[in-house]
Each structure stands twice: as C-alpha cells, then as structure tokens.
C-alpha cells in the first residue's frame, strides 16, 4: 500500500509539473531538470512533454491535459493502423479482381463496408481506383471496363452515396490534371512533354475513358458527358482536345446519340464552327474526328478492330450487372443526372443529388438569371428590322390577312430554317390556316431577285414534320401551272370545286421569268429530297405544254437531277461548271421509281425527258439517261390496267 501511495504521489507531482509548464511556457529550466532527474520519464512521456511544451508556446493556443493528449495519440495510432489494414484489404481485392470473380470481389467489399465506417471505405476505394487508372501510361480497355462495372455494381448495392463521391472525385481529378496541362508555367507538364515514355496528359485521357465507361454502365447520365464535351470545345481546338473527343465518341458515341440526338447535333455544329475555312490545313486526327462525328450523327459509325475486345467486355459486364439486379436487392436504379457545373460547385452550393445533404443554391435567383440570359440571347441584333417595319413590308408584298402577315414576319425574322419551323409551329394555326404557310413561302420565294434556298429548306423541314404540307405543296404547284395557262391541270372536278380562297394564289400577270425560275428550282429540290413525289405531275399533259410551262418544267428537272447528287440546294444551273461532278445512281433511281409506279406519269416523263434534254452533254446527259432507264424498267414491272 505504501509503494502504491508513493507511486501515485510521484505521478501526481509529474502531472502538476507538466500542467504548470503548459500554463507557463517560460518555466524554470533548472526546476524542470531537477524534476526530470528525480523521476525519469519514459521515452513516450518525454515526447508528450516536448509536444505539449511546443504546443503551448504560441500565444492563444488551447491547453490540452496530458491524459487527453495520450488518449488522442492512442486513437490516432489505432486509426492509422486500421486505415492501413483497410487499404491493404481493399488493394488485395482489387488486385485479384477479374471478369470471372468480380461477383465474389463485390461481396468481399460489401463485407468490408459492414465492418468499417462507410465513408472510410468509400474514400479509400475511390482513391485506389482513380489513382490506379490515372497512373497507367498504356491503359487497356478491358481494365477500365472491369473497374467501371465494379463501380456500377457498388452503385446498385451500396447506394448512390458511393457513386456520387466517386464521380465527384473523378471529375475533380480530371479538372486538376487538365488545368495543369494547360498551364504554361507548369514545369512538370513541360518535362513530360519531352519524355516519350510518359505520354502527355495520360491522366486526363484515362479519366475521360473512365467517365465514358461509367456512362455506358448507367452510373452517370448523358448530361455530364455532354458537359465534358462542351468544355473540351471551349477555346482553341488543340490536338489533345481532339484526342479526348475521339476517345469519348469511340467509347460512348452510340449511347450518346441514342440518349440525346439533339445535343449531339449541337455539338457537331460547334465543332464545325471551330474549323477553319481552309480544311486542308487541318491535321489528319482532326479530320478523322470530324468524320467520326458526322458518321455518328448519320448512324454510320463502324467499330474499329482495336475496339472489338473493349466492346465485347462491355457487353459481358452489362450481362453481369443485369443478373445482379435480378438476384440482389438494389439500392439505386437510376444514373446520376448531375451536370459538370453541379459537381464543380458542390463544395460551395452543396450536393442536391444526395438525400439529406445541405443545399446553398437559390433556385429562384438562378431561374431569373437564366431567363435574363435567354432574353438577351434572343434579342434581335441592332440592325435587325423591327416588327412594325416587317408588317409594313408584308402589306407591300400582298399579305392581305393577319395570318399571312404573321407567317411573313416569322419567316423574315427567323435566324435559320430550323428556327423558322419552330416559330411557325408556335403560331397555333388550325389545319386550314396551316395551308397559308406554303402559299406565303412560295410567294416570297418567287419575289426574290436571286434564288434563296432558305425557303426550300423551310418547306422541306415542314414536310418532314407533317404530311398535310405535302398535299398543300401539290395543290400550290397545280395553281401555279394554271396561272401560267395550263387550265386543265388539276382535273375538271377539282376546278369545279375551287373556292375563292383556293383561287387566291399567283396572278398570271405577275409570273415573271425570275419568279418562274425560283419556283422551279424550289420544286426541283423538294422532289429530289422526297418532300413530294413525281406523282404530283399526274394531271400534267407533257405533250401540249405551253412554251412558258415547258421552260418551267425543264428548269425544274435540271435542278431535280442535280439535287439528287447534292446535300445543299443548287443555286444556279446556267453554268456547266455549277452542275455536280458526282455520278451516284441510287438517289436518282429512287426518285424516278416512285414516278414509274403511275403509268400516265411515267409515259409523260419519258416523252418530256427525251425531248427536253436531247443533245445535252456531260452530267445532264448521264442523269436524264439514268432517269429514262429507271422509268422504262418501272413501266415493265407495273401492270397495265
């Protein structure tokens, strides 16, 4: 008992001395030495004394009692040991992971989640995967696919919290490496640029591939992927940005096109706006990227030989994930619909995509800012004509009803043919009133001094959206031919039932050669692009056409033949060098096969093409001959009734 009392008294004196030293940092060194000489502390205790003295030296620091310091150190040592053990466990599982045992690895990680703090497991696992993928200089597709499928499995089984943390860390790491790469003062990037063994920007490249595969496995949505693409298109289009864009389109292009084709079209428009006028100055990689995007838009993309292994791995992993959702209880079904801006501002505004997380944004203010920005964007340029000026011009052009004037204002004030079609659909016209759209467009097209393909593109888009516009286009052609003197066009029954409104079309006295050529060129484009078929010429008797009507028909067929070989409307056919140089029979045969199904139309077209293009050379000779052969072939297979 006496020994225990002496030990306790000695311990108490040590604590009192230490407390005193902590309160008074400038303690008496001699007193300190005498105390240390009487009671020799252990090595750990001396370290604690030194740390406490050093910690107390700065003014205003908080004093921590010795027993609390010892407890904190013990907990820290225990935590670091537990962290090392956790890292070792997870690293061992990841190193053993393959397609054959991924299910057992997922089960092992779930067991680790049950035995440890969830945040520690998520943070450690994220760091191991991201560091492992970003550090590889030569990364195999199967490696990224395997780890992306693993993340997707944990997203389904563990919950959205894991996927949200992982994606945010990937995007943050990608932004950091991309900023370092574009920093001219970054010495490390400059050093790697001259090292052939270390590809420049390998971290960004690998992380972009990882994001693409996460998108393929429904961890993230197309919103984030399109944001990443738009961010790459900001500023100059460098070789490295082109490489990253190619990686995204190769890995996720088809899925992006399927999820949001409109966004893909806008991306392609941005890419084309970035290209110089002289395309010969483009590098081979940039040309290949533009070609790949165009093929993707038209659904003509082909799988490269090197992509086969990666594509097969994706399909196998999708089957694994599909089976996982059937066998196990799934915590999360939908991909994360977060944008790039959401992830970048998560530390300041919060994480709205997580249940229970704080949110610092103000949706009302943001919506007002977006509306103001959209208003400024939609504001007409200073030199644009006002609506009052357009209404006066509409009256001058003969637009004698409110509906026609409204259509005219929309056509004249739209940015392009797509904008015009969208605004025309917002006029809330009835089915009968919509017929005025085609009539106004034809009237404006004919009044132009020089042929303007804008009207042809608007009508083509309208006909793709509604079949009723095709019918109106047919009747407007018949009206135009009657105005030129072909009084029998349309049939006796149609002529008898014409109302005053139906007759309110072109005036025969107003059909000048310019109007005739403009309308003929427009109909040539519409026939070539299937806005209407050659069946609209059924009531036309080609053997008794008046000279003006014959000239109109010849101009129409010249542009019809030429536009089957072109992607944009032909502006003029007066010069031989303006005619196309391609010789593609497919589109030409497709147009005339539809006309060959009607016996009367086919016979009339054969007669007209033989007489109107007799003696022609070059393209017109070849195209008219292909058309004649197609019509004759079609007439042989169509029975005569």
PDB file of N, CA and C in Angstrom, residues 205-278:
ATOM      1  N   UNK A 205      -6.586  11.663 -70.212  1.00  0.00           N
ATOM      2  CA  UNK A 205      -7.055  10.687 -71.190  1.00  0.00           C
ATOM      3  C   UNK A 205      -7.677   9.479 -70.507  1.00  0.00           C
ATOM      4  N   UNK A 206      -7.005   8.962 -69.494  1.00  0.00           N
ATOM      5  CA  UNK A 206      -7.518   7.779 -68.800  1.00  0.00           C
ATOM      6  C   UNK A 206      -8.802   8.080 -68.037  1.00  0.00           C
ATOM      7  N   UNK A 207      -8.875   9.254 -67.425  1.00  0.00           N
ATOM      8  CA  UNK A 207     -10.071   9.598 -66.659  1.00  0.00           C
ATOM      9  C   UNK A 207     -11.264   9.855 -67.571  1.00  0.00           C
ATOM     10  N   UNK A 208     -11.031  10.385 -68.767  1.00  0.00           N
ATOM     11  CA  UNK A 208     -12.123  10.561 -69.731  1.00  0.00           C
ATOM     12  C   UNK A 208     -12.667   9.207 -70.170  1.00  0.00           C
ATOM     13  N   UNK A 209     -11.767   8.252 -70.396  1.00  0.00           N
ATOM     14  CA  UNK A 209     -12.210   6.898 -70.743  1.00  0.00           C
ATOM     15  C   UNK A 209     -13.018   6.297 -69.594  1.00  0.00           C
ATOM     16  N   UNK A 210     -12.581   6.527 -68.358  1.00  0.00           N
ATOM     17  CA  UNK A 210     -13.323   6.026 -67.197  1.00  0.00           C
ATOM     18  C   UNK A 210     -14.718   6.639 -67.131  1.00  0.00           C
ATOM     19  N   UNK A 211     -14.833   7.948 -67.365  1.00  0.00           N
ATOM     20  CA  UNK A 211     -16.154   8.588 -67.374  1.00  0.00           C
ATOM     21  C   UNK A 211     -17.042   8.006 -68.468  1.00  0.00           C
ATOM     22  N   UNK A 212     -16.465   7.737 -69.639  1.00  0.00           N
ATOM     23  CA  UNK A 212     -17.236   7.154 -70.738  1.00  0.00           C
ATOM     24  C   UNK A 212     -17.785   5.784 -70.354  1.00  0.00           C
ATOM     25  N   UNK A 213     -16.953   4.971 -69.711  1.00  0.00           N
ATOM     26  CA  UNK A 213     -17.410   3.639 -69.320  1.00  0.00           C
ATOM     27  C   UNK A 213     -18.422   3.717 -68.174  1.00  0.00           C
ATOM     28  N   UNK A 214     -18.254   4.659 -67.268  1.00  0.00           N
ATOM     29  CA  UNK A 214     -19.267   4.856 -66.227  1.00  0.00           C
ATOM     30  C   UNK A 214     -20.605   5.237 -66.846  1.00  0.00           C
ATOM     31  N   UNK A 215     -20.561   6.016 -67.911  1.00  0.00           N
ATOM     32  CA  UNK A 215     -21.792   6.365 -68.628  1.00  0.00           C
ATOM     33  C   UNK A 215     -22.388   5.136 -69.306  1.00  0.00           C
ATOM     34  N   UNK A 216     -21.540   4.293 -69.890  1.00  0.00           N
ATOM     35  CA  UNK A 216     -22.039   3.075 -70.537  1.00  0.00           C
ATOM     36  C   UNK A 216     -22.743   2.157 -69.550  1.00  0.00           C
ATOM     37  N   UNK A 217     -22.284   2.158 -68.294  1.00  0.00           N
ATOM     38  CA  UNK A 217     -22.867   1.288 -67.273  1.00  0.00           C
ATOM     39  C   UNK A 217     -23.903   2.007 -66.416  1.00  0.00           C
ATOM     40  N   UNK A 218     -24.413   3.145 -66.888  1.00  0.00           N
ATOM     41  CA  UNK A 218     -25.539   3.839 -66.256  1.00  0.00           C
ATOM     42  C   UNK A 218     -25.231   4.335 -64.843  1.00  0.00           C
ATOM     43  N   UNK A 219     -23.963   4.675 -64.585  1.00  0.00           N
ATOM     44  CA  UNK A 219     -23.630   5.325 -63.319  1.00  0.00           C
ATOM     45  C   UNK A 219     -23.907   6.822 -63.420  1.00  0.00           C
ATOM     46  N   UNK A 220     -23.572   7.422 -64.567  1.00  0.00           N
ATOM     47  CA  UNK A 220     -23.854   8.833 -64.831  1.00  0.00           C
ATOM     48  C   UNK A 220     -24.711   8.926 -66.084  1.00  0.00           C
ATOM     49  N   UNK A 221     -25.355  10.060 -66.269  1.00  0.00           N
ATOM     50  CA  UNK A 221     -26.237  10.255 -67.418  1.00  0.00           C
ATOM     51  C   UNK A 221     -25.509  11.004 -68.528  1.00  0.00           C
ATOM     52  N   UNK A 222     -26.216  11.192 -69.631  1.00  0.00           N
ATOM     53  CA  UNK A 222     -25.634  11.902 -70.775  1.00  0.00           C
ATOM     54  C   UNK A 222     -25.412  13.382 -70.476  1.00  0.00           C
ATOM     55  N   UNK A 223     -26.072  13.918 -69.449  1.00  0.00           N
ATOM     56  CA  UNK A 223     -25.917  15.340 -69.107  1.00  0.00           C
ATOM     57  C   UNK A 223     -24.459  15.655 -68.805  1.00  0.00           C
ATOM     58  N   UNK A 224     -23.833  14.844 -67.971  1.00  0.00           N
ATOM     59  CA  UNK A 224     -22.439  15.086 -67.591  1.00  0.00           C
ATOM     60  C   UNK A 224     -21.502  14.860 -68.767  1.00  0.00           C
ATOM     61  N   UNK A 225     -21.767  13.851 -69.583  1.00  0.00           N
ATOM     62  CA  UNK A 225     -20.877  13.565 -70.712  1.00  0.00           C
ATOM     63  C   UNK A 225     -20.911  14.697 -71.738  1.00  0.00           C
ATOM     64  N   UNK A 226     -22.099  15.217 -72.035  1.00  0.00           N
ATOM     65  CA  UNK A 226     -22.190  16.324 -72.983  1.00  0.00           C
ATOM     66  C   UNK A 226     -21.557  17.596 -72.407  1.00  0.00           C
ATOM     67  N   UNK A 227     -21.633  17.769 -71.090  1.00  0.00           N
ATOM     68  CA  UNK A 227     -20.959  18.917 -70.466  1.00  0.00           C
ATOM     69  C   UNK A 227     -19.446  18.805 -70.610  1.00  0.00           C
ATOM     70  N   UNK A 228     -18.913  17.598 -70.449  1.00  0.00           N
ATOM     71  CA  UNK A 228     -17.471  17.385 -70.623  1.00  0.00           C
ATOM     72  C   UNK A 228     -17.062  17.684 -72.064  1.00  0.00           C
ATOM     73  N   UNK A 229     -17.887  17.258 -73.020  1.00  0.00           N
ATOM     74  CA  UNK A 229     -17.576  17.511 -74.430  1.00  0.00           C
ATOM     75  C   UNK A 229     -17.607  19.010 -74.721  1.00  0.00           C
ATOM     76  N   UNK A 230     -18.631  19.701 -74.219  1.00  0.00           N
ATOM     77  CA  UNK A 230     -18.716  21.150 -74.447  1.00  0.00           C
ATOM     78  C   UNK A 230     -17.538  21.875 -73.812  1.00  0.00           C
ATOM     79  N   UNK A 231     -17.099  21.411 -72.651  1.00  0.00           N
ATOM     80  CA  UNK A 231     -15.934  22.032 -72.012  1.00  0.00           C
ATOM     81  C   UNK A 231     -14.683  21.851 -72.864  1.00  0.00           C
ATOM     82  N   UNK A 232     -14.559  20.714 -73.533  1.00  0.00           N
ATOM     83  CA  UNK A 232     -13.407  20.485 -74.409  1.00  0.00           C
ATOM     84  C   UNK A 232     -13.455  21.375 -75.647  1.00  0.00           C
ATOM     85  N   UNK A 233     -14.658  21.771 -76.054  1.00  0.00           N
ATOM     86  CA  UNK A 233     -14.802  22.594 -77.255  1.00  0.00           C
ATOM     87  C   UNK A 233     -14.645  24.083 -76.967  1.00  0.00           C
ATOM     88  N   UNK A 234     -14.462  24.450 -75.712  1.00  0.00           N
ATOM     89  CA  UNK A 234     -14.218  25.854 -75.387  1.00  0.00           C
ATOM     90  C   UNK A 234     -12.792  26.233 -75.769  1.00  0.00           C
ATOM     91  N   UNK A 235     -12.645  27.416 -76.339  1.00  0.00           N
ATOM     92  CA  UNK A 235     -11.309  27.862 -76.745  1.00  0.00           C
ATOM     93  C   UNK A 235     -10.862  27.191 -78.035  1.00  0.00           C
ATOM     94  N   UNK A 236      -9.561  27.140 -78.230  1.00  0.00           N
ATOM     95  CA  UNK A 236      -8.992  26.556 -79.443  1.00  0.00           C
ATOM     96  C   UNK A 236      -9.110  25.035 -79.403  1.00  0.00           C
ATOM     97  N   UNK A 237      -9.270  24.458 -80.598  1.00  0.00           N
ATOM     98  CA  UNK A 237      -9.386  23.005 -80.735  1.00  0.00           C
ATOM     99  C   UNK A 237      -7.991  22.425 -80.934  1.00  0.00           C
ATOM    100  N   UNK A 238      -7.328  22.078 -79.827  1.00  0.00           N
ATOM    101  CA  UNK A 238      -5.962  21.563 -79.888  1.00  0.00           C
ATOM    102  C   UNK A 238      -5.967  20.069 -80.200  1.00  0.00           C
ATOM    103  N   UNK A 239      -4.766  19.548 -80.483  1.00  0.00           N
ATOM    104  CA  UNK A 239      -4.627  18.127 -80.797  1.00  0.00           C
ATOM    105  C   UNK A 239      -5.037  17.264 -79.606  1.00  0.00           C
ATOM    106  N   UNK A 240      -4.682  17.697 -78.406  1.00  0.00           N
ATOM    107  CA  UNK A 240      -5.011  16.900 -77.231  1.00  0.00           C
ATOM    108  C   UNK A 240      -6.522  16.872 -76.996  1.00  0.00           C
ATOM    109  N   UNK A 241      -7.202  18.006 -77.196  1.00  0.00           N
ATOM    110  CA  UNK A 241      -8.656  18.027 -77.060  1.00  0.00           C
ATOM    111  C   UNK A 241      -9.314  17.124 -78.095  1.00  0.00           C
ATOM    112  N   UNK A 242      -8.777  17.126 -79.304  1.00  0.00           N
ATOM    113  CA  UNK A 242      -9.308  16.248 -80.349  1.00  0.00           C
ATOM    114  C   UNK A 242      -9.168  14.784 -79.938  1.00  0.00           C
ATOM    115  N   UNK A 243      -8.023  14.445 -79.348  1.00  0.00           N
ATOM    116  CA  UNK A 243      -7.808  13.066 -78.894  1.00  0.00           C
ATOM    117  C   UNK A 243      -8.825  12.673 -77.824  1.00  0.00           C
ATOM    118  N   UNK A 244      -9.091  13.573 -76.881  1.00  0.00           N
ATOM    119  CA  UNK A 244     -10.077  13.278 -75.839  1.00  0.00           C
ATOM    120  C   UNK A 244     -11.478  13.134 -76.431  1.00  0.00           C
ATOM    121  N   UNK A 245     -11.824  13.992 -77.394  1.00  0.00           N
ATOM    122  CA  UNK A 245     -13.130  13.881 -78.047  1.00  0.00           C
ATOM    123  C   UNK A 245     -13.269  12.557 -78.783  1.00  0.00           C
ATOM    124  N   UNK A 246     -12.198  12.120 -79.429  1.00  0.00           N
ATOM    125  CA  UNK A 246     -12.229  10.838 -80.131  1.00  0.00           C
ATOM    126  C   UNK A 246     -12.449   9.684 -79.157  1.00  0.00           C
ATOM    127  N   UNK A 247     -11.814   9.753 -78.005  1.00  0.00           N
ATOM    128  CA  UNK A 247     -11.985   8.681 -77.019  1.00  0.00           C
ATOM    129  C   UNK A 247     -13.433   8.608 -76.545  1.00  0.00           C
ATOM    130  N   UNK A 248     -14.060   9.765 -76.340  1.00  0.00           N
ATOM    131  CA  UNK A 248     -15.451   9.771 -75.891  1.00  0.00           C
ATOM    132  C   UNK A 248     -16.369   9.203 -76.969  1.00  0.00           C
ATOM    133  N   UNK A 249     -16.191   9.648 -78.222  1.00  0.00           N
ATOM    134  CA  UNK A 249     -17.068   9.182 -79.299  1.00  0.00           C
ATOM    135  C   UNK A 249     -16.873   7.700 -79.591  1.00  0.00           C
ATOM    136  N   UNK A 250     -15.654   7.213 -79.477  1.00  0.00           N
ATOM    137  CA  UNK A 250     -15.419   5.790 -79.721  1.00  0.00           C
ATOM    138  C   UNK A 250     -16.063   4.913 -78.652  1.00  0.00           C
ATOM    139  N   UNK A 251     -15.955   5.342 -77.402  1.00  0.00           N
ATOM    140  CA  UNK A 251     -16.439   4.508 -76.305  1.00  0.00           C
ATOM    141  C   UNK A 251     -17.935   4.655 -76.052  1.00  0.00           C
ATOM    142  N   UNK A 252     -18.470   5.878 -76.225  1.00  0.00           N
ATOM    143  CA  UNK A 252     -19.860   6.125 -75.828  1.00  0.00           C
ATOM    144  C   UNK A 252     -20.673   6.820 -76.905  1.00  0.00           C
ATOM    145  N   UNK A 253     -20.156   6.897 -78.123  1.00  0.00           N
ATOM    146  CA  UNK A 253     -20.837   7.666 -79.160  1.00  0.00           C
ATOM    147  C   UNK A 253     -22.239   7.176 -79.458  1.00  0.00           C
ATOM    148  N   UNK A 254     -22.404   5.876 -79.640  1.00  0.00           N
ATOM    149  CA  UNK A 254     -23.719   5.333 -79.980  1.00  0.00           C
ATOM    150  C   UNK A 254     -24.725   5.577 -78.862  1.00  0.00           C
ATOM    151  N   UNK A 255     -24.300   5.415 -77.624  1.00  0.00           N
ATOM    152  CA  UNK A 255     -25.202   5.639 -76.496  1.00  0.00           C
ATOM    153  C   UNK A 255     -25.575   7.114 -76.374  1.00  0.00           C
ATOM    154  N   UNK A 256     -24.621   8.013 -76.642  1.00  0.00           N
ATOM    155  CA  UNK A 256     -24.913   9.446 -76.607  1.00  0.00           C
ATOM    156  C   UNK A 256     -25.925   9.817 -77.678  1.00  0.00           C
ATOM    157  N   UNK A 257     -25.767   9.260 -78.863  1.00  0.00           N
ATOM    158  CA  UNK A 257     -26.703   9.541 -79.951  1.00  0.00           C
ATOM    159  C   UNK A 257     -28.097   9.030 -79.613  1.00  0.00           C
ATOM    160  N   UNK A 258     -28.164   7.888 -78.977  1.00  0.00           N
ATOM    161  CA  UNK A 258     -29.450   7.306 -78.622  1.00  0.00           C
ATOM    162  C   UNK A 258     -30.142   8.091 -77.513  1.00  0.00           C
ATOM    163  N   UNK A 259     -29.384   8.575 -76.531  1.00  0.00           N
ATOM    164  CA  UNK A 259     -29.985   9.266 -75.386  1.00  0.00           C
ATOM    165  C   UNK A 259     -30.407  10.692 -75.719  1.00  0.00           C
ATOM    166  N   UNK A 260     -29.599  11.413 -76.485  1.00  0.00           N
ATOM    167  CA  UNK A 260     -29.908  12.829 -76.749  1.00  0.00           C
ATOM    168  C   UNK A 260     -29.360  13.227 -78.117  1.00  0.00           C
ATOM    169  N   UNK A 261     -30.055  12.878 -79.207  1.00  0.00           N
ATOM    170  CA  UNK A 261     -29.548  13.229 -80.546  1.00  0.00           C
ATOM    171  C   UNK A 261     -29.508  14.726 -80.802  1.00  0.00           C
ATOM    172  N   UNK A 262     -30.404  15.485 -80.170  1.00  0.00           N
ATOM    173  CA  UNK A 262     -30.402  16.939 -80.360  1.00  0.00           C
ATOM    174  C   UNK A 262     -29.120  17.558 -79.820  1.00  0.00           C
ATOM    175  N   UNK A 263     -28.696  17.120 -78.642  1.00  0.00           N
ATOM    176  CA  UNK A 263     -27.439  17.631 -78.077  1.00  0.00           C
ATOM    177  C   UNK A 263     -26.256  17.253 -78.952  1.00  0.00           C
ATOM    178  N   UNK A 264     -26.313  16.059 -79.548  1.00  0.00           N
ATOM    179  CA  UNK A 264     -25.223  15.641 -80.433  1.00  0.00           C
ATOM    180  C   UNK A 264     -25.143  16.552 -81.657  1.00  0.00           C
ATOM    181  N   UNK A 265     -26.293  16.935 -82.208  1.00  0.00           N
ATOM    182  CA  UNK A 265     -26.290  17.838 -83.361  1.00  0.00           C
ATOM    183  C   UNK A 265     -25.699  19.199 -82.991  1.00  0.00           C
ATOM    184  N   UNK A 266     -26.052  19.691 -81.813  1.00  0.00           N
ATOM    185  CA  UNK A 266     -25.494  20.982 -81.390  1.00  0.00           C
ATOM    186  C   UNK A 266     -23.987  20.885 -81.190  1.00  0.00           C
ATOM    187  N   UNK A 267     -23.506  19.745 -80.699  1.00  0.00           N
ATOM    188  CA  UNK A 267     -22.063  19.545 -80.534  1.00  0.00           C
ATOM    189  C   UNK A 267     -21.380  19.568 -81.894  1.00  0.00           C
ATOM    190  N   UNK A 268     -21.973  18.901 -82.873  1.00  0.00           N
ATOM    191  CA  UNK A 268     -21.378  18.853 -84.211  1.00  0.00           C
ATOM    192  C   UNK A 268     -21.356  20.244 -84.832  1.00  0.00           C
ATOM    193  N   UNK A 269     -22.400  21.036 -84.591  1.00  0.00           N
ATOM    194  CA  UNK A 269     -22.410  22.411 -85.095  1.00  0.00           C
ATOM    195  C   UNK A 269     -21.297  23.236 -84.463  1.00  0.00           C
ATOM    196  N   UNK A 270     -21.062  23.044 -83.177  1.00  0.00           N
ATOM    197  CA  UNK A 270     -19.970  23.765 -82.509  1.00  0.00           C
ATOM    198  C   UNK A 270     -18.631  23.363 -83.105  1.00  0.00           C
ATOM    199  N   UNK A 271     -18.455  22.065 -83.369  1.00  0.00           N
ATOM    200  CA  UNK A 271     -17.196  21.588 -83.954  1.00  0.00           C
ATOM    201  C   UNK A 271     -16.967  22.220 -85.314  1.00  0.00           C
ATOM    202  N   UNK A 272     -18.003  22.257 -86.148  1.00  0.00           N
ATOM    203  CA  UNK A 272     -17.852  22.852 -87.482  1.00  0.00           C
ATOM    204  C   UNK A 272     -17.573  24.350 -87.396  1.00  0.00           C
ATOM    205  N   UNK A 273     -18.144  25.017 -86.411  1.00  0.00           N
ATOM    206  CA  UNK A 273     -17.859  26.448 -86.263  1.00  0.00           C
ATOM    207  C   UNK A 273     -16.424  26.703 -85.829  1.00  0.00           C
ATOM    208  N   UNK A 274     -15.784  25.706 -85.209  1.00  0.00           N
ATOM    209  CA  UNK A 274     -14.393  25.846 -84.781  1.00  0.00           C
ATOM    210  C   UNK A 274     -13.407  25.600 -85.916  1.00  0.00           C
ATOM    211  N   UNK A 275     -13.856  24.957 -86.982  1.00  0.00           N
ATOM    212  CA  UNK A 275     -12.943  24.583 -88.054  1.00  0.00           C
ATOM    213  C   UNK A 275     -12.626  25.792 -88.926  1.00  0.00           C
ATOM    214  N   UNK A 276     -11.417  25.885 -89.431  1.00  0.00           N
ATOM    215  CA  UNK A 276     -11.074  26.989 -90.343  1.00  0.00           C
ATOM    216  C   UNK A 276     -11.730  26.797 -91.700  1.00  0.00           C
ATOM    217  N   UNK A 277     -11.811  27.884 -92.458  1.00  0.00           N
ATOM    218  CA  UNK A 277     -12.424  27.797 -93.788  1.00  0.00           C
ATOM    219  C   UNK A 277     -11.621  26.911 -94.720  1.00  0.00           C
ATOM    220  N   UNK A 278     -10.311  26.911 -94.545  1.00  0.00           N
ATOM    221  CA  UNK A 278      -9.437  26.060 -95.357  1.00  0.00           C
ATOM    222  C   UNK A 278      -9.246  24.726 -94.632  1.00  0.00           C
TER     223      UNK A 278
END
